[in-house]
Amino acid sequence: MERSPVMVERVVVAVDGGPASTAALDWALERAKVLPISLELTTVVDLGWAPAGGPDDDFRPIYERALSDATQRVEHEVPDIKKTSYVRRGVPADELVRASASADLLVIGTNKTGFLAGAVYGTLPLRLAAHSHCPVVVVPATWNPTAGTVVVGLEDDATAEVALSFAAAEATRLGRVLDIIHAWSIPATVAVEYGAVIPFDELRDAHAAILAEAAGRVRTAHPGLEVREVLEQGPAAMVLVDASGEAELVVVGTHGRGAVGSLFLGSVSHDVLLNLTCPVAVIPRPERLPDRVEP
């Protein structure tokens, strides 16, 4: 018997009752309109937030109420979706990383307030993106549904292929244009070696070839997808942040290696996450992505 090509995506959404987690749930519910998903709503009782000298459970009703409200909303808006809800206890980043081990996608909101994303602006999304076992989508609290392009940042390294594949699949699924953006600059070593006579055209052409080759692979794999090649000179993070203003989703890879390296992701992912204006999907290095078993 032929296997069904339809796969149910397992999506975990971090919930804390604040505007950022509401935006994360909004994004996941929009996704459910175009993709079969099963939804896990999870909240983490962070023991570190209990008042000094008070019982550990002081904040538990707050978390449980937020989870209950989110669950009721899902039941009202998408009653047929398969869903579960969990109250976890511990360090939020650690617990959500554990949740990511059995997920296809982890979705979290971010803003400057709230228990999960707001304790120290940007820290939790960065830690999750660095250590997650699955792609992480970080949704700004101000997000509203919009039809735009899917943008992927292309770097000439091992992270490129998984980020390209994810972005192409998203653009195909949404019926959007895929913009592959490759930013380049003149390395300091070249400037020192060549002095005032920098081989600008040769460098630009070499990077254009990298971009064209990547775009060609995507077009072959997704023949119906409109793919645009965008070559820009300048810092990659700045180029991607500028592009995010017109994008529906920005996709980046992570270079994290080890406890210290993975905390900072790689400068591009780090800077994009801290300056995002639209949802950003951070794709783990290939060795951290689990194998999927198709039904």
PDB file of C-alpha atoms in Angstrom:
ATOM      1  CA  MET A   1       0.000   0.000   0.000  1.00  0.00           C
ATOM      2  CA  GLU A   2       1.279   3.468  -0.910  1.00  0.00           C
ATOM      3  CA  ARG A   3       2.076   5.701   2.030  1.00  0.00           C
ATOM      4  CA  SER A   4       0.137   8.919   2.441  1.00  0.00           C
ATOM      5  CA  PRO A   5       2.247  12.011   1.728  1.00  0.00           C
ATOM      6  CA  VAL A   6       0.261  13.991   4.302  1.00  0.00           C
ATOM      7  CA  MET A   7       2.092  14.411   7.579  1.00  0.00           C
ATOM      8  CA  VAL A   8       0.690  15.904  10.740  1.00  0.00           C
ATOM      9  CA  GLU A   9       3.165  18.449  12.064  1.00  0.00           C
ATOM     10  CA  ARG A  10       3.712  18.418  15.812  1.00  0.00           C
ATOM     11  CA  VAL A  11       3.740  22.038  17.016  1.00  0.00           C
ATOM     12  CA  VAL A  12       4.549  23.124  20.571  1.00  0.00           C
ATOM     13  CA  VAL A  13       3.454  26.632  21.612  1.00  0.00           C
ATOM     14  CA  ALA A  14       4.818  28.240  24.778  1.00  0.00           C
ATOM     15  CA  VAL A  15       2.017  29.907  26.742  1.00  0.00           C
ATOM     16  CA  ASP A  16       2.231  32.412  29.603  1.00  0.00           C
ATOM     17  CA  GLY A  17      -0.869  34.576  29.163  1.00  0.00           C
ATOM     18  CA  GLY A  18       0.988  37.663  27.952  1.00  0.00           C
ATOM     19  CA  PRO A  19       0.722  39.419  24.575  1.00  0.00           C
ATOM     20  CA  ALA A  20       3.790  37.627  23.242  1.00  0.00           C
ATOM     21  CA  SER A  21       2.390  34.154  23.880  1.00  0.00           C
ATOM     22  CA  THR A  22      -0.941  35.288  22.404  1.00  0.00           C
ATOM     23  CA  ALA A  23       0.916  36.237  19.229  1.00  0.00           C
ATOM     24  CA  ALA A  24       2.663  32.847  19.206  1.00  0.00           C
ATOM     25  CA  LEU A  25      -0.690  31.065  19.466  1.00  0.00           C
ATOM     26  CA  ASP A  26      -2.149  33.345  16.777  1.00  0.00           C
ATOM     27  CA  TRP A  27       0.671  32.302  14.470  1.00  0.00           C
ATOM     28  CA  ALA A  28       0.175  28.600  15.176  1.00  0.00           C
ATOM     29  CA  LEU A  29      -3.576  28.831  14.558  1.00  0.00           C
ATOM     30  CA  GLU A  30      -2.955  30.597  11.255  1.00  0.00           C
ATOM     31  CA  ARG A  31      -0.627  27.745  10.368  1.00  0.00           C
ATOM     32  CA  ALA A  32      -3.374  25.235  11.140  1.00  0.00           C
ATOM     33  CA  LYS A  33      -5.402  26.760   8.293  1.00  0.00           C
ATOM     34  CA  VAL A  34      -2.885  25.605   5.670  1.00  0.00           C
ATOM     35  CA  LEU A  35      -1.230  22.598   7.295  1.00  0.00           C
ATOM     36  CA  PRO A  36      -2.478  19.615   9.330  1.00  0.00           C
ATOM     37  CA  ILE A  37      -0.963  20.030  12.772  1.00  0.00           C
ATOM     38  CA  SER A  38      -1.280  18.610  16.249  1.00  0.00           C
ATOM     39  CA  LEU A  39      -0.898  21.256  18.894  1.00  0.00           C
ATOM     40  CA  GLU A  40       0.760  21.090  22.295  1.00  0.00           C
ATOM     41  CA  LEU A  41       0.134  24.072  24.528  1.00  0.00           C
ATOM     42  CA  THR A  42       2.732  24.159  27.261  1.00  0.00           C
ATOM     43  CA  THR A  43       3.454  26.489  30.136  1.00  0.00           C
ATOM     44  CA  VAL A  44       6.419  26.355  32.470  1.00  0.00           C
ATOM     45  CA  VAL A  45       6.079  27.111  36.167  1.00  0.00           C
ATOM     46  CA  ASP A  46       9.397  28.829  36.726  1.00  0.00           C
ATOM     47  CA  LEU A  47      10.282  28.139  40.331  1.00  0.00           C
ATOM     48  CA  GLY A  48      12.661  31.078  40.255  1.00  0.00           C
ATOM     49  CA  TRP A  49       9.696  33.461  40.082  1.00  0.00           C
ATOM     50  CA  ALA A  50       8.255  32.385  43.467  1.00  0.00           C
ATOM     51  CA  PRO A  51       8.485  35.154  46.120  1.00  0.00           C
ATOM     52  CA  ALA A  52      11.340  34.846  48.599  1.00  0.00           C
ATOM     53  CA  GLY A  53      10.175  32.742  51.521  1.00  0.00           C
ATOM     54  CA  GLY A  54       6.884  31.877  49.813  1.00  0.00           C
ATOM     55  CA  PRO A  55       5.621  28.481  48.657  1.00  0.00           C
ATOM     56  CA  ASP A  56       6.646  27.248  45.221  1.00  0.00           C
ATOM     57  CA  ASP A  57       3.018  27.065  44.080  1.00  0.00           C
ATOM     58  CA  ASP A  58       2.224  30.770  44.557  1.00  0.00           C
ATOM     59  CA  PHE A  59       2.303  31.385  40.803  1.00  0.00           C
ATOM     60  CA  ARG A  60       0.835  28.066  39.680  1.00  0.00           C
ATOM     61  CA  PRO A  61      -2.759  29.382  39.335  1.00  0.00           C
ATOM     62  CA  ILE A  62      -1.489  32.131  37.019  1.00  0.00           C
ATOM     63  CA  TYR A  63       0.164  29.620  34.689  1.00  0.00           C
ATOM     64  CA  GLU A  64      -2.773  27.221  34.848  1.00  0.00           C
ATOM     65  CA  ARG A  65      -5.240  30.001  34.048  1.00  0.00           C
ATOM     66  CA  ALA A  66      -3.161  31.103  31.064  1.00  0.00           C
ATOM     67  CA  LEU A  67      -3.018  27.526  29.800  1.00  0.00           C
ATOM     68  CA  SER A  68      -6.746  27.020  30.358  1.00  0.00           C
ATOM     69  CA  ASP A  69      -7.599  30.223  28.477  1.00  0.00           C
ATOM     70  CA  ALA A  70      -5.396  29.202  25.553  1.00  0.00           C
ATOM     71  CA  THR A  71      -6.919  25.719  25.478  1.00  0.00           C
ATOM     72  CA  GLN A  72     -10.461  27.118  25.475  1.00  0.00           C
ATOM     73  CA  ARG A  73      -9.564  29.434  22.644  1.00  0.00           C
ATOM     74  CA  VAL A  74      -8.216  26.557  20.539  1.00  0.00           C
ATOM     75  CA  GLU A  75     -11.338  24.496  21.267  1.00  0.00           C
ATOM     76  CA  HIS A  76     -13.511  27.396  20.133  1.00  0.00           C
ATOM     77  CA  GLU A  77     -11.602  28.340  16.972  1.00  0.00           C
ATOM     78  CA  VAL A  78     -10.384  24.931  15.732  1.00  0.00           C
ATOM     79  CA  PRO A  79     -12.461  22.304  17.574  1.00  0.00           C
ATOM     80  CA  ASP A  80     -11.283  19.451  15.355  1.00  0.00           C
ATOM     81  CA  ILE A  81      -7.564  19.946  15.921  1.00  0.00           C
ATOM     82  CA  LYS A  82      -5.710  17.368  17.981  1.00  0.00           C
ATOM     83  CA  LYS A  83      -4.371  19.149  21.051  1.00  0.00           C
ATOM     84  CA  THR A  84      -2.762  18.527  24.414  1.00  0.00           C
ATOM     85  CA  SER A  85      -1.799  20.894  27.216  1.00  0.00           C
ATOM     86  CA  TYR A  86       0.960  20.560  29.791  1.00  0.00           C
ATOM     87  CA  VAL A  87       2.114  22.358  32.899  1.00  0.00           C
ATOM     88  CA  ARG A  88       5.846  21.891  33.252  1.00  0.00           C
ATOM     89  CA  ARG A  89       7.952  22.866  36.263  1.00  0.00           C
ATOM     90  CA  GLY A  90      11.546  24.039  36.114  1.00  0.00           C
ATOM     91  CA  VAL A  91      13.729  26.439  34.158  1.00  0.00           C
ATOM     92  CA  PRO A  92      11.695  27.630  31.134  1.00  0.00           C
ATOM     93  CA  ALA A  93      14.525  27.274  28.602  1.00  0.00           C
ATOM     94  CA  ASP A  94      15.409  23.759  29.787  1.00  0.00           C
ATOM     95  CA  GLU A  95      11.812  22.563  29.844  1.00  0.00           C
ATOM     96  CA  LEU A  96      11.011  23.953  26.408  1.00  0.00           C
ATOM     97  CA  VAL A  97      14.151  22.395  24.952  1.00  0.00           C
ATOM     98  CA  ARG A  98      12.943  19.060  26.359  1.00  0.00           C
ATOM     99  CA  ALA A  99       9.562  19.650  24.732  1.00  0.00           C
ATOM    100  CA  SER A 100      11.278  20.314  21.406  1.00  0.00           C
ATOM    101  CA  ALA A 101      12.723  16.789  21.355  1.00  0.00           C
ATOM    102  CA  SER A 102       9.327  15.356  20.377  1.00  0.00           C
ATOM    103  CA  ALA A 103       8.182  18.277  18.211  1.00  0.00           C
ATOM    104  CA  ASP A 104       8.537  19.369  14.601  1.00  0.00           C
ATOM    105  CA  LEU A 105       8.230  23.042  15.486  1.00  0.00           C
ATOM    106  CA  LEU A 106       8.536  25.094  18.668  1.00  0.00           C
ATOM    107  CA  VAL A 107       6.750  28.458  18.667  1.00  0.00           C
ATOM    108  CA  ILE A 108       7.427  31.203  21.194  1.00  0.00           C
ATOM    109  CA  GLY A 109       6.495  34.862  21.386  1.00  0.00           C
ATOM    110  CA  THR A 110       8.805  37.645  22.429  1.00  0.00           C
ATOM    111  CA  ASN A 111       8.412  41.120  23.893  1.00  0.00           C
ATOM    112  CA  LYS A 112       9.704  43.140  26.842  1.00  0.00           C
ATOM    113  CA  THR A 113       7.192  41.905  29.406  1.00  0.00           C
ATOM    114  CA  GLY A 114       5.741  38.599  30.619  1.00  0.00           C
ATOM    115  CA  PHE A 115       7.046  35.565  32.450  1.00  0.00           C
ATOM    116  CA  LEU A 116       8.481  33.549  29.563  1.00  0.00           C
ATOM    117  CA  ALA A 117       9.855  35.859  26.912  1.00  0.00           C
ATOM    118  CA  GLY A 118      10.185  39.077  28.833  1.00  0.00           C
ATOM    119  CA  ALA A 119      12.396  38.302  31.816  1.00  0.00           C
ATOM    120  CA  VAL A 120      15.453  39.476  29.923  1.00  0.00           C
ATOM    121  CA  TYR A 121      14.512  40.635  26.443  1.00  0.00           C
ATOM    122  CA  GLY A 122      15.692  38.176  23.827  1.00  0.00           C
ATOM    123  CA  THR A 123      17.482  35.768  26.161  1.00  0.00           C
ATOM    124  CA  LEU A 124      14.948  32.947  26.149  1.00  0.00           C
ATOM    125  CA  PRO A 125      14.347  32.913  22.374  1.00  0.00           C
ATOM    126  CA  LEU A 126      18.115  32.939  21.821  1.00  0.00           C
ATOM    127  CA  ARG A 127      18.715  30.063  24.224  1.00  0.00           C
ATOM    128  CA  LEU A 128      15.888  28.029  22.734  1.00  0.00           C
ATOM    129  CA  ALA A 129      17.040  28.632  19.174  1.00  0.00           C
ATOM    130  CA  ALA A 130      20.557  27.612  20.154  1.00  0.00           C
ATOM    131  CA  HIS A 131      19.634  24.368  21.890  1.00  0.00           C
ATOM    132  CA  SER A 132      16.310  23.252  20.406  1.00  0.00           C
ATOM    133  CA  HIS A 133      16.022  19.845  18.746  1.00  0.00           C
ATOM    134  CA  CYS A 134      13.595  21.249  16.149  1.00  0.00           C
ATOM    135  CA  PRO A 135      13.126  24.539  14.288  1.00  0.00           C
ATOM    136  CA  VAL A 136      12.073  27.453  16.520  1.00  0.00           C
ATOM    137  CA  VAL A 137       9.724  30.179  15.327  1.00  0.00           C
ATOM    138  CA  VAL A 138       9.987  33.421  17.317  1.00  0.00           C
ATOM    139  CA  VAL A 139       6.920  35.638  16.930  1.00  0.00           C
ATOM    140  CA  PRO A 140       6.917  39.346  17.908  1.00  0.00           C
ATOM    141  CA  ALA A 141       4.125  40.411  20.255  1.00  0.00           C
ATOM    142  CA  THR A 142       3.042  42.988  17.667  1.00  0.00           C
ATOM    143  CA  TRP A 143       2.613  40.391  14.901  1.00  0.00           C
ATOM    144  CA  ASN A 144      -0.492  40.416  12.735  1.00  0.00           C
ATOM    145  CA  PRO A 145      -1.236  38.026   9.844  1.00  0.00           C
ATOM    146  CA  THR A 146       0.089  39.370   6.573  1.00  0.00           C
ATOM    147  CA  ALA A 147       0.791  37.979   3.127  1.00  0.00           C
ATOM    148  CA  GLY A 148       4.407  38.624   2.199  1.00  0.00           C
ATOM    149  CA  THR A 149       7.433  36.856   0.889  1.00  0.00           C
ATOM    150  CA  VAL A 150       9.342  34.101   2.628  1.00  0.00           C
ATOM    151  CA  VAL A 151      12.921  35.261   3.080  1.00  0.00           C
ATOM    152  CA  VAL A 152      15.847  32.950   3.725  1.00  0.00           C
ATOM    153  CA  GLY A 153      19.361  34.025   4.513  1.00  0.00           C
ATOM    154  CA  LEU A 154      21.915  32.072   2.506  1.00  0.00           C
ATOM    155  CA  GLU A 155      25.341  31.471   3.941  1.00  0.00           C
ATOM    156  CA  ASP A 156      27.962  29.330   2.278  1.00  0.00           C
ATOM    157  CA  ASP A 157      28.213  26.671   4.981  1.00  0.00           C
ATOM    158  CA  ALA A 158      26.606  23.513   6.394  1.00  0.00           C
ATOM    159  CA  THR A 159      23.531  25.371   7.669  1.00  0.00           C
ATOM    160  CA  ALA A 160      22.500  26.572   4.214  1.00  0.00           C
ATOM    161  CA  GLU A 161      20.790  23.449   2.919  1.00  0.00           C
ATOM    162  CA  VAL A 162      18.461  22.846   5.874  1.00  0.00           C
ATOM    163  CA  ALA A 163      17.467  26.516   6.033  1.00  0.00           C
ATOM    164  CA  LEU A 164      16.836  26.585   2.267  1.00  0.00           C
ATOM    165  CA  SER A 165      14.761  23.395   2.412  1.00  0.00           C
ATOM    166  CA  PHE A 166      12.639  24.684   5.276  1.00  0.00           C
ATOM    167  CA  ALA A 167      12.086  28.072   3.621  1.00  0.00           C
ATOM    168  CA  ALA A 168      11.217  26.528   0.249  1.00  0.00           C
ATOM    169  CA  ALA A 169       8.699  24.198   1.869  1.00  0.00           C
ATOM    170  CA  GLU A 170       7.118  27.124   3.714  1.00  0.00           C
ATOM    171  CA  ALA A 171       6.893  29.269   0.573  1.00  0.00           C
ATOM    172  CA  THR A 172       5.394  26.381  -1.392  1.00  0.00           C
ATOM    173  CA  ARG A 173       2.878  25.615   1.344  1.00  0.00           C
ATOM    174  CA  LEU A 174       1.805  29.253   1.652  1.00  0.00           C
ATOM    175  CA  GLY A 175       1.886  29.981  -2.068  1.00  0.00           C
ATOM    176  CA  ARG A 176       4.422  32.760  -1.570  1.00  0.00           C
ATOM    177  CA  VAL A 177       7.500  33.994  -3.407  1.00  0.00           C
ATOM    178  CA  LEU A 178      10.794  32.802  -1.943  1.00  0.00           C
ATOM    179  CA  ASP A 179      13.527  35.419  -1.673  1.00  0.00           C
ATOM    180  CA  ILE A 180      16.975  33.902  -1.201  1.00  0.00           C
ATOM    181  CA  ILE A 181      19.149  36.658   0.202  1.00  0.00           C
ATOM    182  CA  HIS A 182      22.908  36.362   0.140  1.00  0.00           C
ATOM    183  CA  ALA A 183      24.842  39.194   1.752  1.00  0.00           C
ATOM    184  CA  TRP A 184      28.531  39.589   1.119  1.00  0.00           C
ATOM    185  CA  SER A 185      31.311  41.906   2.116  1.00  0.00           C
ATOM    186  CA  ILE A 186      35.004  42.334   1.384  1.00  0.00           C
ATOM    187  CA  PRO A 187      37.012  40.308   3.929  1.00  0.00           C
ATOM    188  CA  ALA A 188      39.613  42.254   5.833  1.00  0.00           C
ATOM    189  CA  THR A 189      42.302  39.820   4.674  1.00  0.00           C
ATOM    190  CA  VAL A 190      41.517  40.642   1.058  1.00  0.00           C
ATOM    191  CA  ALA A 191      41.638  44.368   1.748  1.00  0.00           C
ATOM    192  CA  VAL A 192      45.022  44.020   3.403  1.00  0.00           C
ATOM    193  CA  GLU A 193      46.430  41.789   0.684  1.00  0.00           C
ATOM    194  CA  TYR A 194      45.239  43.848  -2.283  1.00  0.00           C
ATOM    195  CA  GLY A 195      45.414  47.311  -0.725  1.00  0.00           C
ATOM    196  CA  ALA A 196      43.646  49.959  -2.762  1.00  0.00           C
ATOM    197  CA  VAL A 197      43.082  47.624  -5.741  1.00  0.00           C
ATOM    198  CA  ILE A 198      40.357  45.329  -4.374  1.00  0.00           C
ATOM    199  CA  PRO A 199      38.970  42.743  -6.847  1.00  0.00           C
ATOM    200  CA  PHE A 200      35.398  43.950  -6.322  1.00  0.00           C
ATOM    201  CA  ASP A 201      33.899  42.454  -9.482  1.00  0.00           C
ATOM    202  CA  GLU A 202      35.529  39.074  -8.916  1.00  0.00           C
ATOM    203  CA  LEU A 203      34.262  38.881  -5.348  1.00  0.00           C
ATOM    204  CA  ARG A 204      30.763  39.918  -6.335  1.00  0.00           C
ATOM    205  CA  ASP A 205      30.682  37.379  -9.170  1.00  0.00           C
ATOM    206  CA  ALA A 206      31.867  34.598  -6.869  1.00  0.00           C
ATOM    207  CA  HIS A 207      29.060  35.326  -4.410  1.00  0.00           C
ATOM    208  CA  ALA A 208      26.546  35.634  -7.252  1.00  0.00           C
ATOM    209  CA  ALA A 209      27.579  32.135  -8.359  1.00  0.00           C
ATOM    210  CA  ILE A 210      26.987  30.771  -4.841  1.00  0.00           C
ATOM    211  CA  LEU A 211      23.523  32.341  -4.852  1.00  0.00           C
ATOM    212  CA  ALA A 212      22.655  31.128  -8.340  1.00  0.00           C
ATOM    213  CA  GLU A 213      23.694  27.569  -7.526  1.00  0.00           C
ATOM    214  CA  ALA A 214      21.555  27.508  -4.371  1.00  0.00           C
ATOM    215  CA  ALA A 215      18.572  28.995  -6.194  1.00  0.00           C
ATOM    216  CA  GLY A 216      18.971  26.411  -8.934  1.00  0.00           C
ATOM    217  CA  ARG A 217      18.786  23.568  -6.421  1.00  0.00           C
ATOM    218  CA  VAL A 218      15.603  25.014  -4.935  1.00  0.00           C
ATOM    219  CA  ARG A 219      13.971  25.486  -8.345  1.00  0.00           C
ATOM    220  CA  THR A 220      14.761  21.891  -9.263  1.00  0.00           C
ATOM    221  CA  ALA A 221      13.244  20.586  -6.032  1.00  0.00           C
ATOM    222  CA  HIS A 222      10.219  22.944  -6.214  1.00  0.00           C
ATOM    223  CA  PRO A 223       9.465  23.516  -9.910  1.00  0.00           C
ATOM    224  CA  GLY A 224       6.294  25.544  -9.269  1.00  0.00           C
ATOM    225  CA  LEU A 225       7.877  27.911  -6.784  1.00  0.00           C
ATOM    226  CA  GLU A 226       8.836  31.467  -7.733  1.00  0.00           C
ATOM    227  CA  VAL A 227      12.379  32.009  -6.481  1.00  0.00           C
ATOM    228  CA  ARG A 228      14.105  35.372  -6.508  1.00  0.00           C
ATOM    229  CA  GLU A 229      17.835  35.828  -6.036  1.00  0.00           C
ATOM    230  CA  VAL A 230      18.828  38.832  -3.954  1.00  0.00           C
ATOM    231  CA  LEU A 231      22.519  39.670  -3.727  1.00  0.00           C
ATOM    232  CA  GLU A 232      23.387  42.487  -1.341  1.00  0.00           C
ATOM    233  CA  GLN A 233      26.667  43.919  -0.183  1.00  0.00           C
ATOM    234  CA  GLY A 234      26.758  44.586   3.547  1.00  0.00           C
ATOM    235  CA  PRO A 235      26.371  42.911   6.950  1.00  0.00           C
ATOM    236  CA  ALA A 236      24.108  39.866   6.632  1.00  0.00           C
ATOM    237  CA  ALA A 237      22.091  40.640   9.755  1.00  0.00           C
ATOM    238  CA  MET A 238      21.356  44.195   8.624  1.00  0.00           C
ATOM    239  CA  VAL A 239      20.298  43.012   5.174  1.00  0.00           C
ATOM    240  CA  LEU A 240      17.932  40.395   6.634  1.00  0.00           C
ATOM    241  CA  VAL A 241      16.433  42.776   9.175  1.00  0.00           C
ATOM    242  CA  ASP A 242      15.730  45.270   6.386  1.00  0.00           C
ATOM    243  CA  ALA A 243      14.084  42.500   4.338  1.00  0.00           C
ATOM    244  CA  SER A 244      11.911  41.411   7.254  1.00  0.00           C
ATOM    245  CA  GLY A 245       9.850  44.582   6.977  1.00  0.00           C
ATOM    246  CA  GLU A 246       8.088  43.195   3.877  1.00  0.00           C
ATOM    247  CA  ALA A 247       8.366  39.508   4.752  1.00  0.00           C
ATOM    248  CA  GLU A 248       5.868  37.038   6.134  1.00  0.00           C
ATOM    249  CA  LEU A 249       8.645  34.868   7.540  1.00  0.00           C
ATOM    250  CA  VAL A 250      12.428  35.084   7.755  1.00  0.00           C
ATOM    251  CA  VAL A 251      14.406  31.837   7.930  1.00  0.00           C
ATOM    252  CA  VAL A 252      17.971  31.596   9.235  1.00  0.00           C
ATOM    253  CA  GLY A 253      20.307  28.794  10.238  1.00  0.00           C
ATOM    254  CA  THR A 254      22.341  28.556  13.412  1.00  0.00           C
ATOM    255  CA  HIS A 255      26.045  27.929  13.775  1.00  0.00           C
ATOM    256  CA  GLY A 256      25.907  26.953  17.430  1.00  0.00           C
ATOM    257  CA  ARG A 257      28.579  24.503  18.584  1.00  0.00           C
ATOM    258  CA  GLY A 258      28.988  23.602  22.225  1.00  0.00           C
ATOM    259  CA  ALA A 259      27.702  25.363  25.328  1.00  0.00           C
ATOM    260  CA  VAL A 260      29.274  28.740  24.605  1.00  0.00           C
ATOM    261  CA  GLY A 261      29.027  28.764  20.822  1.00  0.00           C
ATOM    262  CA  SER A 262      25.404  27.671  20.734  1.00  0.00           C
ATOM    263  CA  LEU A 263      24.356  30.346  23.210  1.00  0.00           C
ATOM    264  CA  PHE A 264      25.295  33.000  20.699  1.00  0.00           C
ATOM    265  CA  LEU A 265      24.038  31.067  17.659  1.00  0.00           C
ATOM    266  CA  GLY A 266      26.253  32.865  15.209  1.00  0.00           C
ATOM    267  CA  SER A 267      26.147  36.614  14.823  1.00  0.00           C
ATOM    268  CA  VAL A 268      23.578  36.655  12.003  1.00  0.00           C
ATOM    269  CA  SER A 269      20.908  34.601  13.800  1.00  0.00           C
ATOM    270  CA  HIS A 270      21.587  36.471  17.036  1.00  0.00           C
ATOM    271  CA  ASP A 271      21.212  39.925  15.488  1.00  0.00           C
ATOM    272  CA  VAL A 272      18.149  38.990  13.427  1.00  0.00           C
ATOM    273  CA  LEU A 273      16.339  37.610  16.476  1.00  0.00           C
ATOM    274  CA  LEU A 274      17.066  40.727  18.497  1.00  0.00           C
ATOM    275  CA  ASN A 275      15.818  43.029  15.717  1.00  0.00           C
ATOM    276  CA  LEU A 276      12.983  41.069  14.179  1.00  0.00           C
ATOM    277  CA  THR A 277       9.902  42.780  12.768  1.00  0.00           C
ATOM    278  CA  CYS A 278       8.241  39.568  11.570  1.00  0.00           C
ATOM    279  CA  PRO A 279       8.327  35.919  12.700  1.00  0.00           C
ATOM    280  CA  VAL A 280      11.768  34.351  12.387  1.00  0.00           C
ATOM    281  CA  ALA A 281      12.372  30.620  12.033  1.00  0.00           C
ATOM    282  CA  VAL A 282      15.748  29.439  13.313  1.00  0.00           C
ATOM    283  CA  ILE A 283      16.771  26.073  11.901  1.00  0.00           C
ATOM    284  CA  PRO A 284      19.163  23.867  13.903  1.00  0.00           C
ATOM    285  CA  ARG A 285      22.320  22.436  12.441  1.00  0.00           C
ATOM    286  CA  PRO A 286      21.641  19.201  10.513  1.00  0.00           C
ATOM    287  CA  GLU A 287      23.036  16.882  13.192  1.00  0.00           C
ATOM    288  CA  ARG A 288      20.471  18.175  15.696  1.00  0.00           C
ATOM    289  CA  LEU A 289      17.440  17.612  13.495  1.00  0.00           C
ATOM    290  CA  PRO A 290      15.698  14.311  14.361  1.00  0.00           C
ATOM    291  CA  ASP A 291      14.612  11.887  11.670  1.00  0.00           C
ATOM    292  CA  ARG A 292      10.924  12.010  10.795  1.00  0.00           C
ATOM    293  CA  VAL A 293       8.968   8.779  10.402  1.00  0.00           C
ATOM    294  CA  GLU A 294       6.280   9.248   7.800  1.00  0.00           C
ATOM    295  CA  PRO A 295       2.894   7.662   8.495  1.00  0.00           C
TER     296      PRO A 295
END
